[in-house]
mmCIF file of C-alpha atoms and ligand atoms in Angstrom:
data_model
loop_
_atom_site.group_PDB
_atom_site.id
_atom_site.type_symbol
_atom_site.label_atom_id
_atom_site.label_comp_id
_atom_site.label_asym_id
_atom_site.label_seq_id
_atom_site.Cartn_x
_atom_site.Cartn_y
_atom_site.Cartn_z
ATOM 1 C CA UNK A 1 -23.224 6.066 4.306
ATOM 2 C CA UNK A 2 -24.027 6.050 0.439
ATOM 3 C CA UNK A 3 -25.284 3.160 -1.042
ATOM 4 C CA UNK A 4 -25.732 5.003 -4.575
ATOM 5 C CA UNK A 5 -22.161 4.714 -5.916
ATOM 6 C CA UNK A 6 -21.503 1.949 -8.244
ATOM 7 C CA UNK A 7 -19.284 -1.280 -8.171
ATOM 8 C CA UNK A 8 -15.726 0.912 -9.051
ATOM 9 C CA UNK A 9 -12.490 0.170 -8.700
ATOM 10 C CA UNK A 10 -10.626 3.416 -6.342
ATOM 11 C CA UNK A 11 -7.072 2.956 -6.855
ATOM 12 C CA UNK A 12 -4.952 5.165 -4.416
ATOM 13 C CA UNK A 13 -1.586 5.915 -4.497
ATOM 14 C CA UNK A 14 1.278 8.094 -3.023
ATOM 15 C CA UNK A 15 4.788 7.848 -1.351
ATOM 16 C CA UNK A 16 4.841 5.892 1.746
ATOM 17 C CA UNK A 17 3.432 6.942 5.063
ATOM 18 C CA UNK A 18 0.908 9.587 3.728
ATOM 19 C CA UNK A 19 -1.740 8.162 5.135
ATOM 20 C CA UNK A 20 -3.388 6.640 1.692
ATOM 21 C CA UNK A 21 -4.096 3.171 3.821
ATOM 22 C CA UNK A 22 -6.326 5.607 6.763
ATOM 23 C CA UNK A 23 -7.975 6.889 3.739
ATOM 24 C CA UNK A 24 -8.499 3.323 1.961
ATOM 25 C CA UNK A 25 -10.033 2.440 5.183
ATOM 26 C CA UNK A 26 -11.817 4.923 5.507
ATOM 27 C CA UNK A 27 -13.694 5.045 2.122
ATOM 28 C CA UNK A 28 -14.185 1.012 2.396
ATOM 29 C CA UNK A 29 -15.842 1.784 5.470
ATOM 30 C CA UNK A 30 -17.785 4.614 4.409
ATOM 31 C CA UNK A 31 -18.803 3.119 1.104
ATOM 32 C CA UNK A 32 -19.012 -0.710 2.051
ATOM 33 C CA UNK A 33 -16.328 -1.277 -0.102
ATOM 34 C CA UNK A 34 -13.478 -4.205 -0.030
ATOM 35 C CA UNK A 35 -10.303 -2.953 0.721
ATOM 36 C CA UNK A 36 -6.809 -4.053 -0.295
ATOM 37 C CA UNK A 37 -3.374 -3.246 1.140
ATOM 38 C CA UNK A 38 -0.588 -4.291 -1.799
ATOM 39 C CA UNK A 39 1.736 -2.739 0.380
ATOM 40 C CA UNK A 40 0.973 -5.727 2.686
ATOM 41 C CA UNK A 41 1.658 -7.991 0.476
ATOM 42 C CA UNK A 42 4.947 -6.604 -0.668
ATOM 43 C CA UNK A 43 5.614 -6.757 3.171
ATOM 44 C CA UNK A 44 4.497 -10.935 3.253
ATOM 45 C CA UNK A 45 6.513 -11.613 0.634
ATOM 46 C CA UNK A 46 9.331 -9.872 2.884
ATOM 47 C CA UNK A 47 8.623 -11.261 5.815
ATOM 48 C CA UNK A 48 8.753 -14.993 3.850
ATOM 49 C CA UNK A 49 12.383 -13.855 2.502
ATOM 50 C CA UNK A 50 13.805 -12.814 5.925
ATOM 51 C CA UNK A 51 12.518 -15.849 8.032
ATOM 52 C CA UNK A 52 14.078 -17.963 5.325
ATOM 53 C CA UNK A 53 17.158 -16.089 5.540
ATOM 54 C CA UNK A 54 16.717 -15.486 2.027
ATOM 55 C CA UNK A 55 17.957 -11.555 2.339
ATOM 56 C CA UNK A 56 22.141 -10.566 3.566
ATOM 57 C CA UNK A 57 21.857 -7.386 5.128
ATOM 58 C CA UNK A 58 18.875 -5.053 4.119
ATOM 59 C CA UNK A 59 19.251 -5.635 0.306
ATOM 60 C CA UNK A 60 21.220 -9.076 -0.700
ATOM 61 C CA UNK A 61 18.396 -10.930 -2.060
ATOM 62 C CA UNK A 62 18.751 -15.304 -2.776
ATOM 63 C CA UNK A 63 16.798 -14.801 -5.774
ATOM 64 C CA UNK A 64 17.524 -18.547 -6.771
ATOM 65 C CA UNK A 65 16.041 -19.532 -3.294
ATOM 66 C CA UNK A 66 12.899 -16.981 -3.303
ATOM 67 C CA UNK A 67 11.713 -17.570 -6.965
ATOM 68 C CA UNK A 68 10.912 -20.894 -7.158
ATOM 69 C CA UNK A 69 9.483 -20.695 -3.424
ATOM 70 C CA UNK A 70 6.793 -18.167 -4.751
ATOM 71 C CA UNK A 71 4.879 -20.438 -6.262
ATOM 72 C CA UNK A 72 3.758 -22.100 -3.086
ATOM 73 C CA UNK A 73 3.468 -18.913 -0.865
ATOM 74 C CA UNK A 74 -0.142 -18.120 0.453
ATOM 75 C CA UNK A 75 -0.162 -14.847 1.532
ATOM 76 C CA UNK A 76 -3.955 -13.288 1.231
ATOM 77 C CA UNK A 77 -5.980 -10.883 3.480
ATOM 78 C CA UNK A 78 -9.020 -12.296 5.726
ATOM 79 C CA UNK A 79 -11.218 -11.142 8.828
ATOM 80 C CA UNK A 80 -11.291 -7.388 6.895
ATOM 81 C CA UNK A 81 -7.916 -6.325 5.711
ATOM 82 C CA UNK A 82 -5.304 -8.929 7.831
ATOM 83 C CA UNK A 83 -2.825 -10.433 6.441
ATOM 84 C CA UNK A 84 -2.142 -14.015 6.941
ATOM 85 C CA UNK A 85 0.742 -16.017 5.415
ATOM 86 C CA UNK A 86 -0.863 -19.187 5.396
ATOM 87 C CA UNK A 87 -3.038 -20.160 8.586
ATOM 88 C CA UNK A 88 -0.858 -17.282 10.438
ATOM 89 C CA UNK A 89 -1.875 -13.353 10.639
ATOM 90 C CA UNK A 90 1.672 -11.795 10.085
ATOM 91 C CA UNK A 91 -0.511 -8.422 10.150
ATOM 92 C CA UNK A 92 1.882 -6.963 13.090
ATOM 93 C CA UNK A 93 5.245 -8.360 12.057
ATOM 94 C CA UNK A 94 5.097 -7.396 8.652
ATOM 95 C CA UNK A 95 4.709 -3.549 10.225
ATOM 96 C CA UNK A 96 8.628 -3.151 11.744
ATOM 97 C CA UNK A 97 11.125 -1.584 10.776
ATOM 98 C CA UNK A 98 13.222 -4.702 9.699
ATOM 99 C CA UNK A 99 10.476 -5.690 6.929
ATOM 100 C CA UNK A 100 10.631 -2.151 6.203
ATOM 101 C CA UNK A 101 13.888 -1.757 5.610
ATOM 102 C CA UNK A 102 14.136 -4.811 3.121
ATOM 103 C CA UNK A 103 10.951 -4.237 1.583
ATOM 104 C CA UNK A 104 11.629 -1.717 -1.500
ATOM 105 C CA UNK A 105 14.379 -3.972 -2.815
ATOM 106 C CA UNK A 106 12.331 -7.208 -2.712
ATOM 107 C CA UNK A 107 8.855 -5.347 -4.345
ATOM 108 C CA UNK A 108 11.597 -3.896 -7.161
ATOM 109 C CA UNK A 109 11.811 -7.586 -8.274
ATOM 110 C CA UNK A 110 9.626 -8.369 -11.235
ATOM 111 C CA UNK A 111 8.707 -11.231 -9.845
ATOM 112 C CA UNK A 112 7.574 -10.554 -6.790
ATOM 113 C CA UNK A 113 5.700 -7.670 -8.733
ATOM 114 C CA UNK A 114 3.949 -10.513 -10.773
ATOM 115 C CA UNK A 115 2.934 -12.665 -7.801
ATOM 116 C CA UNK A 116 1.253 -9.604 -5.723
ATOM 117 C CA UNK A 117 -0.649 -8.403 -9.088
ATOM 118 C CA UNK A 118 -1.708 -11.574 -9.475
ATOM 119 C CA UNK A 119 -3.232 -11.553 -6.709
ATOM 120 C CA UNK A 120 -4.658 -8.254 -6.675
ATOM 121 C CA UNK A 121 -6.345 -8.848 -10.101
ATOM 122 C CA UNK A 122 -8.025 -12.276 -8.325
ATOM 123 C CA UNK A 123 -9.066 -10.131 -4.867
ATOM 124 C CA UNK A 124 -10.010 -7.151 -7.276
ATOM 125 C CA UNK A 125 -12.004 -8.465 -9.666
ATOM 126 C CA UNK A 126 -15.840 -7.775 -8.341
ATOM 127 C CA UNK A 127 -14.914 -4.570 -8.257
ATOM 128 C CA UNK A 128 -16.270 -2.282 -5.183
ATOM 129 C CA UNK A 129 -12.753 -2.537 -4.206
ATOM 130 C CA UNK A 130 -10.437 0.071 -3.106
ATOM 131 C CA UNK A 131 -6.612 -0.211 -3.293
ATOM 132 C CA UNK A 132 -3.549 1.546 -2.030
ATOM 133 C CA UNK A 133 -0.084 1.212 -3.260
ATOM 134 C CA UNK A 134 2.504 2.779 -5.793
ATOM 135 C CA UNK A 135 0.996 1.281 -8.995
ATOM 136 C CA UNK A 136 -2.551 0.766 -9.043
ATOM 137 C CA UNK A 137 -3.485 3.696 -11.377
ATOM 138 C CA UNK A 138 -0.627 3.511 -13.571
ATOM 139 C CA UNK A 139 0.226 -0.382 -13.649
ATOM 140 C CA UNK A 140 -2.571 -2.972 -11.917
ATOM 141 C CA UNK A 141 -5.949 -1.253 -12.523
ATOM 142 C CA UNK A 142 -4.571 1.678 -15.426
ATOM 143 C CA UNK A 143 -8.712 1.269 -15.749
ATOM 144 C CA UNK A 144 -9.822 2.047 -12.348
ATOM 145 C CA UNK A 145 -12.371 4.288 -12.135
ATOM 146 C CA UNK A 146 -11.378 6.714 -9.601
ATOM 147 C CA UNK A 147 -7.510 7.734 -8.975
ATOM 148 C CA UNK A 148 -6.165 9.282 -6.248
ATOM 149 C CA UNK A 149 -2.498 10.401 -6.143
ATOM 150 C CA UNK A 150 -1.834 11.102 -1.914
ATOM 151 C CA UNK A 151 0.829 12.972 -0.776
ATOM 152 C CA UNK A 152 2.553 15.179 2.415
ATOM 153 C CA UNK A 153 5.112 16.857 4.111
ATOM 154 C CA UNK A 154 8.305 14.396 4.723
ATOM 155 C CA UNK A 155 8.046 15.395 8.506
ATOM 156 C CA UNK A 156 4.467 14.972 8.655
ATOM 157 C CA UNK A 157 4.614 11.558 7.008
ATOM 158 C CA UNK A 158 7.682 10.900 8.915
ATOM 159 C CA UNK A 159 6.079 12.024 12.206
ATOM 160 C CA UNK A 160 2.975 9.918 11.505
ATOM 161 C CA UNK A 161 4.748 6.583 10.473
ATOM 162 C CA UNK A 162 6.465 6.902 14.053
ATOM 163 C CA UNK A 163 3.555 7.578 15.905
ATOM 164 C CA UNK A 164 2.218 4.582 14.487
ATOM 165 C CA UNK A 165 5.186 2.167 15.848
ATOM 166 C CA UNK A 166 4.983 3.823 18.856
ATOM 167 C CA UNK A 167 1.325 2.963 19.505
ATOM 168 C CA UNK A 168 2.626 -0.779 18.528
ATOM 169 C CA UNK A 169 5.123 -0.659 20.957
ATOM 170 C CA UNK A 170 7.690 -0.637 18.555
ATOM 171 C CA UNK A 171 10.670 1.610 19.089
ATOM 172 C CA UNK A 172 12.480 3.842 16.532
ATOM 173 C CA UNK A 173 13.856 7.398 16.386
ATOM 174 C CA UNK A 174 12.473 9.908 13.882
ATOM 175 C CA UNK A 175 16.031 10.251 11.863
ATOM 176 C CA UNK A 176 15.460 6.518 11.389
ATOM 177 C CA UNK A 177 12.106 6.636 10.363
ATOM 178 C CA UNK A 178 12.490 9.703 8.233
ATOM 179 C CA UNK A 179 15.791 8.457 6.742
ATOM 180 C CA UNK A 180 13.884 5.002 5.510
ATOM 181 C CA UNK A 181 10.696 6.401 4.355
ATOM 182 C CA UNK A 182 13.406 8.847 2.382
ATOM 183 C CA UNK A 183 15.088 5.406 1.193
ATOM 184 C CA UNK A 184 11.970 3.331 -0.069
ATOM 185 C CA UNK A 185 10.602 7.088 -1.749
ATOM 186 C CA UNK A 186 13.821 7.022 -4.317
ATOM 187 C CA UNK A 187 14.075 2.830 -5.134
ATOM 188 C CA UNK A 188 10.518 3.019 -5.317
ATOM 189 C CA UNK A 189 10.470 5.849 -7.925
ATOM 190 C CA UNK A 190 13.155 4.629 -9.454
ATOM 191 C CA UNK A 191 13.126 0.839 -10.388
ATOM 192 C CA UNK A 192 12.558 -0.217 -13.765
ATOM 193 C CA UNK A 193 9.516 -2.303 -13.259
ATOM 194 C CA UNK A 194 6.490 -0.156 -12.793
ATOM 195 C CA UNK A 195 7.883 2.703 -10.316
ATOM 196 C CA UNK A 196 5.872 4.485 -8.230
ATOM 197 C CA UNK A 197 4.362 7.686 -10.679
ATOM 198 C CA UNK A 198 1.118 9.445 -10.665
ATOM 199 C CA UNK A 199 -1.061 8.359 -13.251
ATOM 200 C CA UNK A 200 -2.191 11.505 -15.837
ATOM 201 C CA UNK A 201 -6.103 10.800 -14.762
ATOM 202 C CA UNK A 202 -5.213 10.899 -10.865
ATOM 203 C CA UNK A 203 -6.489 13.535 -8.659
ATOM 204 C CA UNK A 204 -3.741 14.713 -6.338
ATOM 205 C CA UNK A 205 -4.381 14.923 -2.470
ATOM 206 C CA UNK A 206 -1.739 16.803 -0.303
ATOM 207 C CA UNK A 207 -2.900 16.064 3.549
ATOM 208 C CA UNK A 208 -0.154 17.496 4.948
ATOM 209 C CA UNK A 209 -2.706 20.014 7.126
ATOM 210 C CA UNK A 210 -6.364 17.631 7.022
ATOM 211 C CA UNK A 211 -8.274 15.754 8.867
ATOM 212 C CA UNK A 212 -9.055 12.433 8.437
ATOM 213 C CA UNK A 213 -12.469 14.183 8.477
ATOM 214 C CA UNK A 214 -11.647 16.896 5.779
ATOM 215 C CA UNK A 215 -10.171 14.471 3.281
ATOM 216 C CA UNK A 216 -13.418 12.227 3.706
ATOM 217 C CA UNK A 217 -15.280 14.585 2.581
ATOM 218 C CA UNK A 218 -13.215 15.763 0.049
ATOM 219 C CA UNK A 219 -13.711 11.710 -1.686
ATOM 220 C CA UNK A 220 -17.395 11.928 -1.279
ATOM 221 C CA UNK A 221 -17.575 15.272 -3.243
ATOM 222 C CA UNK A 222 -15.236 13.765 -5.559
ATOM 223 C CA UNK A 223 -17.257 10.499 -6.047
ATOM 224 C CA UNK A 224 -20.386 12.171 -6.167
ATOM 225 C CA UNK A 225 -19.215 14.646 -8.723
ATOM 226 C CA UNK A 226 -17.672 12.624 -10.968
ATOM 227 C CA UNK A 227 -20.316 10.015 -10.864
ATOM 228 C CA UNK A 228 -23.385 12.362 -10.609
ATOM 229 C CA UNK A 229 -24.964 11.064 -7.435
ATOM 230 C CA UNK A 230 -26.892 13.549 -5.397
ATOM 231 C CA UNK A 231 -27.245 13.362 -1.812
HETATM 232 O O1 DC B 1 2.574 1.038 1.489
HETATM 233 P P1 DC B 1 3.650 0.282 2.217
HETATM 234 O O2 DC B 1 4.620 1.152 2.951
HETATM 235 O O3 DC B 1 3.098 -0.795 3.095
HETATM 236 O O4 DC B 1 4.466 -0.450 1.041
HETATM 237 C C1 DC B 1 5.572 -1.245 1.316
HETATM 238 C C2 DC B 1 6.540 -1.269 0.148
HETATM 239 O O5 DC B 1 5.961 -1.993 -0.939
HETATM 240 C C3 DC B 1 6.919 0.093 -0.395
HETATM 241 O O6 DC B 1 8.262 0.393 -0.077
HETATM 242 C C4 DC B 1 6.824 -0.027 -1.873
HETATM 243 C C5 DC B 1 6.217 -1.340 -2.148
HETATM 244 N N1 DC B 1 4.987 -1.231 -2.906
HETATM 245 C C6 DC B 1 5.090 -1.207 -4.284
HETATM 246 O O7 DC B 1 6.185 -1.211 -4.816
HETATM 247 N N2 DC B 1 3.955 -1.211 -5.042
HETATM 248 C C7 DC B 1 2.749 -1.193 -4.468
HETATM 249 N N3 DC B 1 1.644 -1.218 -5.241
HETATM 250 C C8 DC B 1 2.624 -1.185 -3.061
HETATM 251 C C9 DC B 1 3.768 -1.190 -2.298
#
């Protein structure tokens, strides 16, 4: 493990399922670095509107009901990188397909996208923190030292995302996954608040045919380049 690289911000981002949470892992383990899922918190914030019966459908949002509750909702990250709403780790339920499904249109609310970067900025702000999402390079941390822009092949990702559910117990066909991932890639690049673009200064990573292994090491020689560490 290195111990050389200084207290940076890595900001990752990427259309959903291509692994950029694995690799956020990954380097927070490697580096001893804090990691943050805002994904996971678009997902709480979800989670909050459905058991409230705050959302008709996938999409029909009570914005006059979920606003004002804001204010009071705890969801942070503890033990690592769970996610607890409150006193209760909601790390499993905010990973199915019905959070899924609802969760583009409720992170496309300004709002909601004001709450979460709230409290990204107040988990972020030692630095030594790495971060995945849609928005961290351009929007949330435009200063972050490193960007990474993460993306694959739509089966791949697809393929992966249902492997994933599967190993949850957690049942879905690929059609369904592929059709939703194919769903949250187009309202997530195309809301008006802060949609999901690569940042100018990101280096892109297409995974479609590494290992968890080979894209590891592709960081480190990143990091270490860019930062002039030596081994
Ligand atoms: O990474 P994920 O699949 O857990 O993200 C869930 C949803 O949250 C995704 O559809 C888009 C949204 N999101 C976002 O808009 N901005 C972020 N920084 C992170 C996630």
């Amino acid at each position: 493990m290195l111990t050389t690289i200084p207290d940076i911000i890595i900001a990752i981002d990427g259309y959903s399922a291509t692994g950029k949470s694995t690799l956020a892992k990954l380097i927070s383990k490697e580096f001893g670095f804090l990691y943050l899922d805002s994904g996971a918190l678009y997902r709480g914030v979800t989670l909050f509107a459905l058991e409230q019966g705050m959302i008709e459908g996938t999409d029909k949002i009570d914005l006059e009901r979920l606003l004002p509750a804001l204010e009071g909702l705890d969801i942070h990250f503890e033990n690592g990188s769970q996610t607890y709403m409150g006193e209760r780790c909601i790390e499993g339920e905010i990973r199915d397909l019905r959070v899924g499904s609802s969760v583009s249109p409720v992170a496309a609310i300004p709002q909601v996208r004001a709450y979460v970067d709230d409290r990204l900025h107040m988990f972020g702000a030692a630095g030594r923190v790495v971060m995945d999402g849609r928005d961290i390079g351009t929007t949330v941390f435009p200063d972050a030292q490193l960007k990474l822009f993460v993306t694959a092949d739509d089966m791949v990702r697809a393929q992966r995302r249902l492997d994933e559910m599967v190993a949850k117990g957690q049942e879905a066909t690929i059609e369904e996954v592929l059709s939703n991932l194919k769903e949250r890639d187009y309202i997530d690049s195309h809301r008006e608040t802060s949609p999901l673009s690569r940042a100018e200064d990101a280096f892109v990573l297409d995974n479609s045919d590494m290992t968890l292994h080979e894209e590891i090491v592709w960081v480190r020689g990143l990091i270490m380049g860019r930062f002039g560490i030596l081994e």
